């Protein structure tokens, strides 16, 4: 079987040939369920097959999760249709967990992991933030909610809100798979709308809302604009900050005194503008925000 890669995908910001080779390694690793033979017992990396087969190739047995023809078809979908590899494998590695993902839900990115780190730092500085409920707004795959559950003490509660039925289905699947149903509750709704009973009581809020300017969507690489849900990407016209402002404004009502809010932005002028907006809310008398900080992703 021949599995090709090429540089042509990089012309619109897509992966280079070098990056595709890494993806191909990942696909092949995922395809190898086990191999047994001299020097290898149930190895799961496809490159380990060389060691397994060295000297006595006939005695090396490989178990694949997928037939070779099917594996080739997946890779051609990756190249020809520009389908994200995470969708083809139905998984994404994020933080220290493997999340189930697929069409209809945003693929969690490494930079979003920082929101959980910021929340953990805030909890260390202010232990009272560990004693109550947190919310993940626009939860998508449930990544942030699951990350929060891993840093909160037993008995805590995480409210994972999303208005997309497809996203909620993926989030619920991930919560069940990871045994977090007692901690994480997946809720239907738009931002804070289903959380009225928590007004003024939330310890913290994390959110990775849509923040891409509507006019910029057509210029995104094909993997994103053709496959990932626009609902999770389109932040509106002008600065693309419509949802960001809504999340920040709502936090002034929903957070308890001393509560914590962290949102992901596009950075640059959008982040500066959002910080100025939050400062304006404080000047108008909303004391929920006592300190505003920007954390650039290097």
Short mmCIF file of C-alpha atoms in Angstrom, two decimals:
data_model
loop_
_atom_site.label_atom_id
_atom_site.label_comp_id
_atom_site.label_asym_id
_atom_site.label_seq_id
_atom_site.Cartn_x
_atom_site.Cartn_y
_atom_site.Cartn_z
CA UNK A 1 0.00 0.00 0.00
CA UNK A 2 1.33 3.44 -0.90
CA UNK A 3 0.46 6.35 1.38
CA UNK A 4 1.56 9.63 -0.20
CA UNK A 5 2.09 13.09 1.22
CA UNK A 6 2.59 16.40 -0.52
CA UNK A 7 3.42 20.07 -0.05
CA UNK A 8 0.42 21.33 -2.03
CA UNK A 9 -1.77 21.39 1.07
CA UNK A 10 0.41 24.06 2.66
CA UNK A 11 -0.59 26.67 0.06
CA UNK A 12 -3.68 27.72 2.04
CA UNK A 13 -2.06 27.36 5.44
CA UNK A 14 -2.61 23.61 5.62
CA UNK A 15 -0.03 21.08 6.78
CA UNK A 16 3.36 20.76 5.10
CA UNK A 17 4.73 17.43 3.91
CA UNK A 18 6.77 17.19 7.11
CA UNK A 19 3.69 17.74 9.24
CA UNK A 20 1.76 15.20 7.18
CA UNK A 21 4.44 12.60 7.84
CA UNK A 22 3.88 13.13 11.57
CA UNK A 23 0.13 12.71 11.03
CA UNK A 24 0.74 9.54 9.06
CA UNK A 25 2.83 8.19 11.94
CA UNK A 26 -0.07 8.95 14.27
CA UNK A 27 -2.57 7.24 11.97
CA UNK A 28 -0.40 4.14 11.71
CA UNK A 29 0.19 4.06 15.46
CA UNK A 30 -3.55 4.18 15.99
CA UNK A 31 -4.04 1.38 13.45
CA UNK A 32 -1.65 -1.02 15.23
CA UNK A 33 -3.59 -2.71 17.99
CA UNK A 34 -0.79 -5.08 18.98
CA UNK A 35 2.18 -6.98 17.63
CA UNK A 36 3.82 -10.00 19.19
CA UNK A 37 7.14 -11.55 18.41
CA UNK A 38 10.85 -11.53 19.31
CA UNK A 39 11.70 -8.40 21.27
CA UNK A 40 8.17 -6.98 21.27
CA UNK A 41 5.12 -7.86 23.29
CA UNK A 42 1.96 -5.99 22.37
CA UNK A 43 3.87 -2.95 21.12
CA UNK A 44 1.57 -0.17 19.92
CA UNK A 45 3.88 2.00 17.80
CA UNK A 46 4.12 0.97 14.17
CA UNK A 47 7.86 1.73 14.06
CA UNK A 48 8.35 -0.99 16.69
CA UNK A 49 7.45 -3.50 14.00
CA UNK A 50 11.03 -3.27 12.72
CA UNK A 51 12.38 -4.49 16.04
CA UNK A 52 9.67 -7.10 16.23
CA UNK A 53 10.50 -8.46 12.79
CA UNK A 54 14.29 -8.21 12.98
CA UNK A 55 15.87 -11.60 12.31
CA UNK A 56 12.67 -13.66 12.43
CA UNK A 57 10.04 -11.79 10.45
CA UNK A 58 7.87 -14.88 10.05
CA UNK A 59 7.27 -15.09 13.77
CA UNK A 60 6.00 -11.53 14.15
CA UNK A 61 2.22 -11.16 14.25
CA UNK A 62 0.51 -7.80 13.83
CA UNK A 63 -3.10 -7.04 14.73
CA UNK A 64 -4.59 -4.00 13.00
CA UNK A 65 -7.73 -2.15 13.98
CA UNK A 66 -8.49 -1.55 10.30
CA UNK A 67 -7.84 -3.38 7.05
CA UNK A 68 -5.06 -1.95 4.88
CA UNK A 69 -7.54 -0.88 2.20
CA UNK A 70 -9.57 1.02 4.76
CA UNK A 71 -6.43 2.63 6.13
CA UNK A 72 -5.54 3.83 2.66
CA UNK A 73 -9.02 5.24 2.14
CA UNK A 74 -8.76 7.23 5.37
CA UNK A 75 -5.47 8.74 4.25
CA UNK A 76 -6.87 9.70 0.85
CA UNK A 77 -9.75 11.43 2.65
CA UNK A 78 -7.13 13.34 4.58
CA UNK A 79 -5.34 14.48 1.42
CA UNK A 80 -8.15 14.83 -1.11
CA UNK A 81 -11.01 16.07 1.08
CA UNK A 82 -8.80 17.81 3.63
CA UNK A 83 -10.67 16.06 6.41
CA UNK A 84 -8.95 16.60 9.79
CA UNK A 85 -7.17 13.47 10.94
CA UNK A 86 -8.87 13.80 14.33
CA UNK A 87 -12.24 13.38 12.63
CA UNK A 88 -11.05 10.37 10.65
CA UNK A 89 -9.77 8.64 13.78
CA UNK A 90 -12.51 10.08 16.01
CA UNK A 91 -10.02 11.08 18.65
CA UNK A 92 -7.93 14.04 19.77
CA UNK A 93 -5.11 14.00 22.30
CA UNK A 94 -5.61 16.93 24.66
CA UNK A 95 -3.87 17.63 27.91
CA UNK A 96 -3.56 14.19 29.56
CA UNK A 97 -6.69 12.62 28.04
CA UNK A 98 -7.87 11.25 24.71
CA UNK A 99 -11.15 12.85 23.64
CA UNK A 100 -13.67 11.48 21.16
CA UNK A 101 -14.33 14.03 18.41
CA UNK A 102 -15.96 14.11 15.00
CA UNK A 103 -18.03 16.25 12.63
CA UNK A 104 -20.07 18.87 14.45
CA UNK A 105 -17.58 19.62 17.22
CA UNK A 106 -14.51 21.84 17.35
CA UNK A 107 -11.20 19.97 17.61
CA UNK A 108 -9.57 21.02 20.92
CA UNK A 109 -6.25 22.81 20.42
CA UNK A 110 -3.13 22.67 22.62
CA UNK A 111 -3.30 26.40 23.41
CA UNK A 112 -6.71 25.95 25.01
CA UNK A 113 -5.06 23.75 27.64
CA UNK A 114 -3.63 26.95 29.14
CA UNK A 115 -7.08 27.98 30.38
CA UNK A 116 -7.07 25.00 32.73
CA UNK A 117 -3.55 25.88 33.87
CA UNK A 118 -4.66 29.44 34.64
CA UNK A 119 -7.63 28.12 36.61
CA UNK A 120 -5.34 25.83 38.58
CA UNK A 121 -2.99 28.71 39.41
CA UNK A 122 -5.95 30.79 40.58
CA UNK A 123 -7.14 27.95 42.82
CA UNK A 124 -3.70 27.62 44.40
CA UNK A 125 -3.64 31.35 45.16
CA UNK A 126 -7.27 31.40 46.32
CA UNK A 127 -8.27 27.98 47.78
CA UNK A 128 -11.86 29.14 48.23
CA UNK A 129 -12.26 28.82 44.45
CA UNK A 130 -12.08 25.03 44.89
CA UNK A 131 -15.25 25.01 46.99
CA UNK A 132 -18.09 25.43 44.53
CA UNK A 133 -19.26 25.14 40.95
CA UNK A 134 -17.37 26.07 37.79
CA UNK A 135 -18.76 26.50 34.27
CA UNK A 136 -17.37 25.74 30.81
CA UNK A 137 -19.31 27.83 28.30
CA UNK A 138 -19.43 26.52 24.73
CA UNK A 139 -18.00 23.23 25.95
CA UNK A 140 -17.77 21.53 22.52
CA UNK A 141 -16.06 18.18 23.12
CA UNK A 142 -16.11 18.83 26.87
CA UNK A 143 -12.36 19.45 26.95
CA UNK A 144 -12.30 22.38 29.37
CA UNK A 145 -14.96 20.85 31.63
CA UNK A 146 -12.98 17.60 31.79
CA UNK A 147 -9.78 19.55 32.46
CA UNK A 148 -11.50 21.39 35.30
CA UNK A 149 -12.77 18.12 36.77
CA UNK A 150 -9.17 16.88 36.95
CA UNK A 151 -7.99 19.80 39.09
CA UNK A 152 -10.99 20.20 41.39
CA UNK A 153 -11.47 18.22 44.61
CA UNK A 154 -13.88 15.33 44.94
CA UNK A 155 -17.47 16.47 45.22
CA UNK A 156 -17.01 19.51 42.99
CA UNK A 157 -19.36 20.33 40.13
CA UNK A 158 -18.63 21.47 36.58
CA UNK A 159 -21.42 22.80 34.35
CA UNK A 160 -20.66 22.24 30.66
CA UNK A 161 -22.95 24.39 28.49
CA UNK A 162 -23.42 24.24 24.71
CA UNK A 163 -26.24 25.15 22.33
CA UNK A 164 -25.17 22.62 19.66
CA UNK A 165 -26.83 19.17 19.85
CA UNK A 166 -23.87 17.60 18.03
CA UNK A 167 -21.33 19.13 20.40
CA UNK A 168 -23.32 18.09 23.46
CA UNK A 169 -23.44 14.51 22.18
CA UNK A 170 -19.65 14.40 21.89
CA UNK A 171 -19.22 16.05 25.29
CA UNK A 172 -21.59 13.58 26.95
CA UNK A 173 -19.74 10.69 25.33
CA UNK A 174 -16.41 11.94 26.65
CA UNK A 175 -17.77 12.55 30.12
CA UNK A 176 -19.16 8.99 30.25
CA UNK A 177 -15.99 7.44 28.80
CA UNK A 178 -13.86 9.10 31.45
CA UNK A 179 -16.21 8.25 34.31
CA UNK A 180 -16.92 11.90 35.12
CA UNK A 181 -20.73 11.86 35.01
CA UNK A 182 -20.98 12.53 38.78
CA UNK A 183 -18.85 15.68 38.35
CA UNK A 184 -19.53 17.15 34.89
CA UNK A 185 -23.08 17.97 33.85
CA UNK A 186 -23.61 18.69 30.14
CA UNK A 187 -26.37 21.28 29.74
CA UNK A 188 -28.25 22.59 26.70
CA UNK A 189 -28.23 26.34 26.32
CA UNK A 190 -26.63 29.54 25.09
CA UNK A 191 -23.83 30.78 27.35
CA UNK A 192 -25.31 31.60 30.79
CA UNK A 193 -28.98 31.20 29.84
CA UNK A 194 -29.51 27.79 31.52
CA UNK A 195 -27.58 28.78 34.67
CA UNK A 196 -29.96 31.30 36.25
CA UNK A 197 -30.01 29.43 39.55
CA UNK A 198 -26.23 29.92 39.80
CA UNK A 199 -26.35 33.71 39.53
CA UNK A 200 -23.71 35.22 41.78
CA UNK A 201 -22.52 31.76 42.87
CA UNK A 202 -20.08 30.44 40.28
CA UNK A 203 -16.48 30.12 41.46
CA UNK A 204 -15.14 30.37 37.96
CA UNK A 205 -15.88 30.33 34.25
CA UNK A 206 -13.71 29.07 31.38
CA UNK A 207 -14.64 29.56 27.76
CA UNK A 208 -13.19 29.17 24.29
CA UNK A 209 -15.95 30.95 22.37
CA UNK A 210 -16.05 31.76 18.65
CA UNK A 211 -13.66 34.65 18.05
CA UNK A 212 -12.82 34.66 14.34
CA UNK A 213 -14.01 37.65 12.32
CA UNK A 214 -16.79 36.51 9.97
CA UNK A 215 -14.99 38.06 7.01
CA UNK A 216 -11.88 35.98 7.72
CA UNK A 217 -13.64 32.59 7.66
CA UNK A 218 -13.23 32.06 3.88
CA UNK A 219 -9.46 32.50 4.22
CA UNK A 220 -9.03 29.74 6.79
CA UNK A 221 -7.31 26.51 5.80
CA UNK A 222 -9.58 23.88 4.29
CA UNK A 223 -9.46 21.55 7.29
CA UNK A 224 -11.16 24.24 9.36
CA UNK A 225 -13.51 26.05 6.99
CA UNK A 226 -14.78 22.90 5.24
CA UNK A 227 -15.14 20.60 8.23
CA UNK A 228 -15.23 22.26 11.64
CA UNK A 229 -18.54 23.85 12.71
CA UNK A 230 -18.88 27.54 11.87
CA UNK A 231 -20.96 27.91 15.04
CA UNK A 232 -17.77 27.33 17.03
CA UNK A 233 -15.65 29.64 14.87
CA UNK A 234 -17.66 32.68 13.75
CA UNK A 235 -17.30 35.50 16.25
CA UNK A 236 -19.22 38.02 14.18
CA UNK A 237 -18.16 41.03 12.15
CA UNK A 238 -15.83 43.85 13.11
CA UNK A 239 -13.39 42.36 15.64
CA UNK A 240 -15.02 38.94 15.93
CA UNK A 241 -15.57 39.63 19.62
CA UNK A 242 -19.36 39.42 19.89
CA UNK A 243 -19.34 36.18 21.89
CA UNK A 244 -16.29 37.18 23.91
CA UNK A 245 -18.04 40.31 25.13
CA UNK A 246 -21.19 38.38 25.95
CA UNK A 247 -19.24 35.89 28.07
CA UNK A 248 -17.40 38.66 29.91
CA UNK A 249 -20.49 40.78 30.50
CA UNK A 250 -22.46 37.82 31.79
CA UNK A 251 -19.68 36.90 34.21
CA UNK A 252 -20.31 40.13 36.13
CA UNK A 253 -23.68 38.67 37.15
CA UNK A 254 -22.79 35.01 37.48
CA UNK A 255 -19.48 35.00 39.37
CA UNK A 256 -19.44 35.17 43.12
CA UNK A 257 -17.17 37.80 44.76
CA UNK A 258 -13.57 36.85 44.04
CA UNK A 259 -14.59 34.57 41.17
CA UNK A 260 -12.36 33.77 38.19
CA UNK A 261 -12.87 34.14 34.44
CA UNK A 262 -10.55 33.02 31.63
CA UNK A 263 -11.38 33.19 27.93
CA UNK A 264 -9.40 32.38 24.81
CA UNK A 265 -9.11 35.12 22.19
CA UNK A 266 -7.40 35.64 18.85
CA UNK A 267 -4.80 37.75 20.66
CA UNK A 268 -3.40 41.01 19.34
CA UNK A 269 -5.79 43.92 18.97
CA UNK A 270 -8.80 41.74 19.78
CA UNK A 271 -7.36 40.83 23.19
CA UNK A 272 -6.42 44.45 23.89
CA UNK A 273 -9.91 45.63 22.92
CA UNK A 274 -11.56 42.99 25.12
CA UNK A 275 -9.39 43.95 28.09
CA UNK A 276 -10.43 47.59 27.60
CA UNK A 277 -14.08 46.51 27.46
CA UNK A 278 -13.74 44.65 30.76
CA UNK A 279 -12.09 47.69 32.32
CA UNK A 280 -15.09 49.73 31.16
CA UNK A 281 -17.45 47.32 32.91
CA UNK A 282 -15.50 47.80 36.13
CA UNK A 283 -15.60 51.57 35.81
CA UNK A 284 -19.36 51.37 35.41
CA UNK A 285 -19.61 49.76 38.83
CA UNK A 286 -19.41 46.05 38.07
CA UNK A 287 -16.97 44.96 40.75
CA UNK A 288 -16.72 41.37 39.50
CA UNK A 289 -13.47 42.30 37.73
CA UNK A 290 -10.73 43.47 40.08
CA UNK A 291 -7.77 42.45 37.95
CA UNK A 292 -7.43 41.99 34.20
CA UNK A 293 -4.42 40.25 32.65
CA UNK A 294 -3.44 39.18 29.12
CA UNK A 295 -1.39 36.02 28.64
CA UNK A 296 0.10 35.79 25.13
CA UNK A 297 0.60 32.26 23.78
CA UNK A 298 4.19 31.89 22.56
#
